[in-house]
Amino acid sequence: MAFHHIRFPINIAMGARGGPQWSTDIVSLVSGAEERNTRWAQSRRKYNAGYGVKSSADMRQILSFFEERRGRFHGFLFRDPLDHSSNQESITPYDQDLGFGDGNQTDIQLIKHYGSAFDPYARQIKKPIADSVRVAVNGSELTAGADFTVDETTGILSFASAPTSGANLTAGFEFDVPVRFDTDHLDVELSSFDAGLIPSIPLIEILT
């Protein structure tokens, strides 16, 4: 088992369907009231990439990719068509709040926040696009390479020197989702000379 740092074909990913999933237990009481409990600390994304297959060339590309991954065995990168950046507009170094410096810590996990008013969800970003990452400390943008580096396999941001205590840390970035195929079998149907259909190409996020 390994993780292959290669992206699922973007032209096919852009036609995929899917998104985040949670797991919630709901118990109905005699009074009619409910008790709800979430079983997961973080959401998990599921996709069906079959909707993005438009031609026999797409099919051959997927078959090759699937075989090299050995079905469900090896993980890979997936570009979420809807949610793949810290900002749906242009990325800035102020998009996401990463917390505050303490004068000692040099390594910080990239995070994307969802919501703000009631119960914001902080999602750890483990597969950033390294050359897209922009970082600021107390509103001043830093220089990539000289002031910081980012590990595109873990999403860890490493400062050349520890930000001072109380310094506000922010960042902007693009990212992929670590996934694997959620099947060991592709059911392929040829529908015409230069068109094909793969009814289902299920993908599921790998959580670490």
Short mmCIF file of C-alpha atoms in Angstrom, two decimals:
data_model
loop_
_atom_site.label_atom_id
_atom_site.label_comp_id
_atom_site.label_asym_id
_atom_site.label_seq_id
_atom_site.Cartn_x
_atom_site.Cartn_y
_atom_site.Cartn_z
CA MET A 1 0.00 0.00 0.00
CA ALA A 2 1.35 3.43 -0.95
CA PHE A 3 0.20 6.92 -1.79
CA HIS A 4 0.96 7.99 -5.35
CA HIS A 5 1.48 11.74 -5.57
CA ILE A 6 -0.27 11.94 -8.93
CA ARG A 7 -3.53 13.69 -9.75
CA PHE A 8 -6.61 11.97 -11.14
CA PRO A 9 -7.20 13.37 -14.68
CA ILE A 10 -8.56 16.89 -14.16
CA ASN A 11 -10.65 16.92 -17.33
CA ILE A 12 -12.63 13.98 -15.94
CA ALA A 13 -12.62 15.19 -12.33
CA MET A 14 -14.33 18.44 -13.38
CA GLY A 15 -17.41 16.41 -14.35
CA ALA A 16 -17.54 14.38 -11.14
CA ARG A 17 -20.29 14.50 -8.54
CA GLY A 18 -19.85 14.29 -4.79
CA GLY A 19 -18.88 16.14 -1.66
CA PRO A 20 -18.48 15.88 2.12
CA GLN A 21 -20.15 13.22 4.24
CA TRP A 22 -20.71 13.01 8.00
CA SER A 23 -21.88 10.11 10.16
CA THR A 24 -24.62 10.99 12.64
CA ASP A 25 -26.46 8.69 15.05
CA ILE A 26 -30.07 9.77 15.75
CA VAL A 27 -32.07 8.25 18.58
CA SER A 28 -35.80 9.00 18.76
CA LEU A 29 -37.07 9.20 22.33
CA VAL A 30 -40.53 8.15 23.54
CA SER A 31 -41.47 11.82 23.83
CA GLY A 32 -40.71 12.33 20.14
CA ALA A 33 -37.59 14.34 20.86
CA GLU A 34 -34.25 13.38 19.34
CA GLU A 35 -30.74 12.80 20.62
CA ARG A 36 -28.05 13.28 17.99
CA ASN A 37 -24.40 12.30 18.13
CA THR A 38 -21.72 12.68 15.48
CA ARG A 39 -19.47 9.65 15.14
CA TRP A 40 -16.71 11.39 13.20
CA ALA A 41 -14.44 14.25 14.22
CA GLN A 42 -14.00 15.26 10.58
CA SER A 43 -15.96 14.94 7.38
CA ARG A 44 -15.06 12.49 4.62
CA ARG A 45 -15.54 13.21 0.95
CA LYS A 46 -17.00 10.78 -1.57
CA TYR A 47 -17.19 11.26 -5.35
CA ASN A 48 -18.42 9.49 -8.45
CA ALA A 49 -16.11 10.39 -11.32
CA GLY A 50 -18.06 8.36 -13.89
CA TYR A 51 -20.07 11.46 -14.83
CA GLY A 52 -16.89 13.04 -16.18
CA VAL A 53 -16.19 10.32 -18.76
CA LYS A 54 -17.23 11.67 -22.17
CA SER A 55 -15.32 9.60 -24.73
CA SER A 56 -13.48 6.36 -25.35
CA ALA A 57 -10.23 8.31 -24.91
CA ASP A 58 -11.39 9.24 -21.40
CA MET A 59 -12.18 5.59 -20.75
CA ARG A 60 -8.74 4.41 -21.79
CA GLN A 61 -7.18 7.08 -19.56
CA ILE A 62 -9.23 5.93 -16.56
CA LEU A 63 -8.54 2.24 -17.20
CA SER A 64 -4.80 2.88 -17.27
CA PHE A 65 -4.99 4.99 -14.11
CA PHE A 66 -7.15 2.39 -12.33
CA GLU A 67 -4.84 -0.50 -13.23
CA GLU A 68 -1.72 1.33 -12.03
CA ARG A 69 -3.42 2.07 -8.70
CA ARG A 70 -4.34 -1.65 -8.40
CA GLY A 71 -7.96 -0.73 -7.74
CA ARG A 72 -8.44 0.26 -4.09
CA PHE A 73 -4.83 -0.46 -3.13
CA HIS A 74 -2.96 2.80 -3.79
CA GLY A 75 -4.13 6.33 -3.00
CA PHE A 76 -3.83 9.38 -5.24
CA LEU A 77 -4.79 13.07 -5.57
CA PHE A 78 -8.18 14.37 -6.67
CA ARG A 79 -9.14 17.93 -7.59
CA ASP A 80 -12.56 18.66 -6.07
CA PRO A 81 -14.51 20.56 -8.76
CA LEU A 82 -16.18 22.84 -6.18
CA ASP A 83 -13.81 23.06 -3.22
CA HIS A 84 -10.09 23.21 -4.06
CA SER A 85 -8.85 26.55 -2.70
CA SER A 86 -8.83 28.78 0.35
CA ASN A 87 -10.78 31.42 -1.55
CA GLN A 88 -13.26 30.91 -4.38
CA GLU A 89 -12.05 34.16 -5.90
CA SER A 90 -8.32 34.93 -6.17
CA ILE A 91 -6.05 33.51 -3.48
CA THR A 92 -4.60 35.97 -0.96
CA PRO A 93 -2.24 35.40 2.00
CA TYR A 94 -5.08 36.44 4.34
CA ASP A 95 -7.72 33.85 3.37
CA GLN A 96 -7.46 31.45 6.32
CA ASP A 97 -6.56 32.04 9.96
CA LEU A 98 -3.87 29.62 11.17
CA GLY A 99 -3.72 30.89 14.75
CA PHE A 100 -0.98 32.76 16.59
CA GLY A 101 2.75 32.35 16.99
CA ASP A 102 4.24 31.41 20.36
CA GLY A 103 7.86 32.37 19.74
CA ASN A 104 8.98 28.73 19.57
CA GLN A 105 6.87 26.76 17.11
CA THR A 106 8.03 26.77 13.48
CA ASP A 107 5.69 24.13 12.02
CA ILE A 108 1.98 24.89 11.47
CA GLN A 109 -0.71 22.76 9.81
CA LEU A 110 -2.60 24.40 6.95
CA ILE A 111 -6.31 24.69 7.75
CA LYS A 112 -9.46 25.75 5.94
CA HIS A 113 -12.42 27.02 7.99
CA TYR A 114 -16.07 26.46 7.11
CA GLY A 115 -18.71 28.64 8.76
CA SER A 116 -18.19 31.33 11.36
CA ALA A 117 -21.19 32.08 13.55
CA PHE A 118 -22.30 28.89 15.30
CA ASP A 119 -19.90 25.94 15.19
CA PRO A 120 -17.12 26.54 12.64
CA TYR A 121 -15.43 23.46 11.20
CA ALA A 122 -11.63 23.51 10.82
CA ARG A 123 -10.49 21.13 8.09
CA GLN A 124 -6.83 20.14 7.97
CA ILE A 125 -5.41 20.53 4.46
CA LYS A 126 -2.94 17.69 3.88
CA LYS A 127 -2.29 17.99 0.13
CA PRO A 128 -1.69 21.65 -0.79
CA ILE A 129 -0.34 22.80 -4.14
CA ALA A 130 3.05 23.94 -2.89
CA ASP A 131 3.64 26.79 -5.33
CA SER A 132 0.17 28.23 -4.69
CA VAL A 133 0.70 28.79 -0.95
CA ARG A 134 0.87 32.41 0.23
CA VAL A 135 1.55 33.27 3.88
CA ALA A 136 1.38 36.41 6.00
CA VAL A 137 2.40 37.23 9.57
CA ASN A 138 0.63 40.18 11.18
CA GLY A 139 -0.61 41.21 7.73
CA SER A 140 2.82 41.23 6.04
CA GLU A 141 3.26 38.68 3.26
CA LEU A 142 6.29 36.41 3.51
CA THR A 143 8.55 35.16 0.72
CA ALA A 144 8.19 31.49 -0.22
CA GLY A 145 11.44 29.57 0.03
CA ALA A 146 13.22 32.22 2.07
CA ASP A 147 10.72 32.79 4.89
CA PHE A 148 8.76 29.55 4.74
CA THR A 149 8.37 26.21 2.97
CA VAL A 150 5.41 23.87 2.74
CA ASP A 151 5.33 20.07 2.60
CA GLU A 152 2.87 19.14 -0.15
CA THR A 153 2.55 15.60 1.27
CA THR A 154 1.42 16.68 4.76
CA GLY A 155 0.29 20.30 4.54
CA ILE A 156 2.81 21.36 7.19
CA LEU A 157 3.95 24.96 6.86
CA SER A 158 7.52 25.46 8.14
CA PHE A 159 8.79 28.95 9.01
CA ALA A 160 12.49 29.78 8.70
CA SER A 161 12.22 31.37 12.14
CA ALA A 162 9.46 30.98 14.70
CA PRO A 163 6.81 33.72 14.53
CA THR A 164 6.84 35.91 17.63
CA SER A 165 4.39 35.27 20.45
CA GLY A 166 0.93 36.58 19.57
CA ALA A 167 1.74 37.09 15.88
CA ASN A 168 -1.32 36.52 13.68
CA LEU A 169 -0.68 33.78 11.08
CA THR A 170 -2.73 33.58 7.88
CA ALA A 171 -2.43 31.76 4.56
CA GLY A 172 -4.05 31.18 1.19
CA PHE A 173 -3.61 28.10 -1.03
CA GLU A 174 -4.97 25.61 -3.53
CA PHE A 175 -5.20 21.94 -2.60
CA ASP A 176 -6.16 18.43 -3.67
CA VAL A 177 -8.01 15.71 -1.77
CA PRO A 178 -6.21 12.43 -0.98
CA VAL A 179 -8.47 9.63 -2.23
CA ARG A 180 -8.55 6.03 -3.40
CA PHE A 181 -10.88 4.09 -5.64
CA ASP A 182 -13.77 2.65 -3.64
CA THR A 183 -14.06 -0.40 -5.88
CA ASP A 184 -11.78 -3.13 -7.23
CA HIS A 185 -13.87 -3.53 -10.39
CA LEU A 186 -14.77 -1.17 -13.23
CA ASP A 187 -17.86 -2.10 -15.24
CA VAL A 188 -17.25 -0.63 -18.70
CA GLU A 189 -19.86 -0.37 -21.46
CA LEU A 190 -19.05 0.71 -25.02
CA SER A 191 -21.99 2.71 -26.35
CA SER A 192 -20.63 3.94 -29.69
CA PHE A 193 -17.43 4.19 -31.74
CA ASP A 194 -16.01 7.22 -29.96
CA ALA A 195 -18.13 7.44 -26.85
CA GLY A 196 -18.18 5.34 -23.77
CA LEU A 197 -19.85 5.00 -20.41
CA ILE A 198 -18.45 3.94 -17.06
CA PRO A 199 -21.56 4.01 -14.89
CA SER A 200 -19.69 4.29 -11.63
CA ILE A 201 -16.16 5.35 -10.66
CA PRO A 202 -16.48 5.72 -6.87
CA LEU A 203 -13.74 7.55 -5.02
CA ILE A 204 -13.42 8.05 -1.26
CA GLU A 205 -11.22 10.39 0.77
CA ILE A 206 -8.29 8.90 2.68
CA LEU A 207 -8.21 10.27 6.22
CA THR A 208 -4.95 10.35 8.15
#
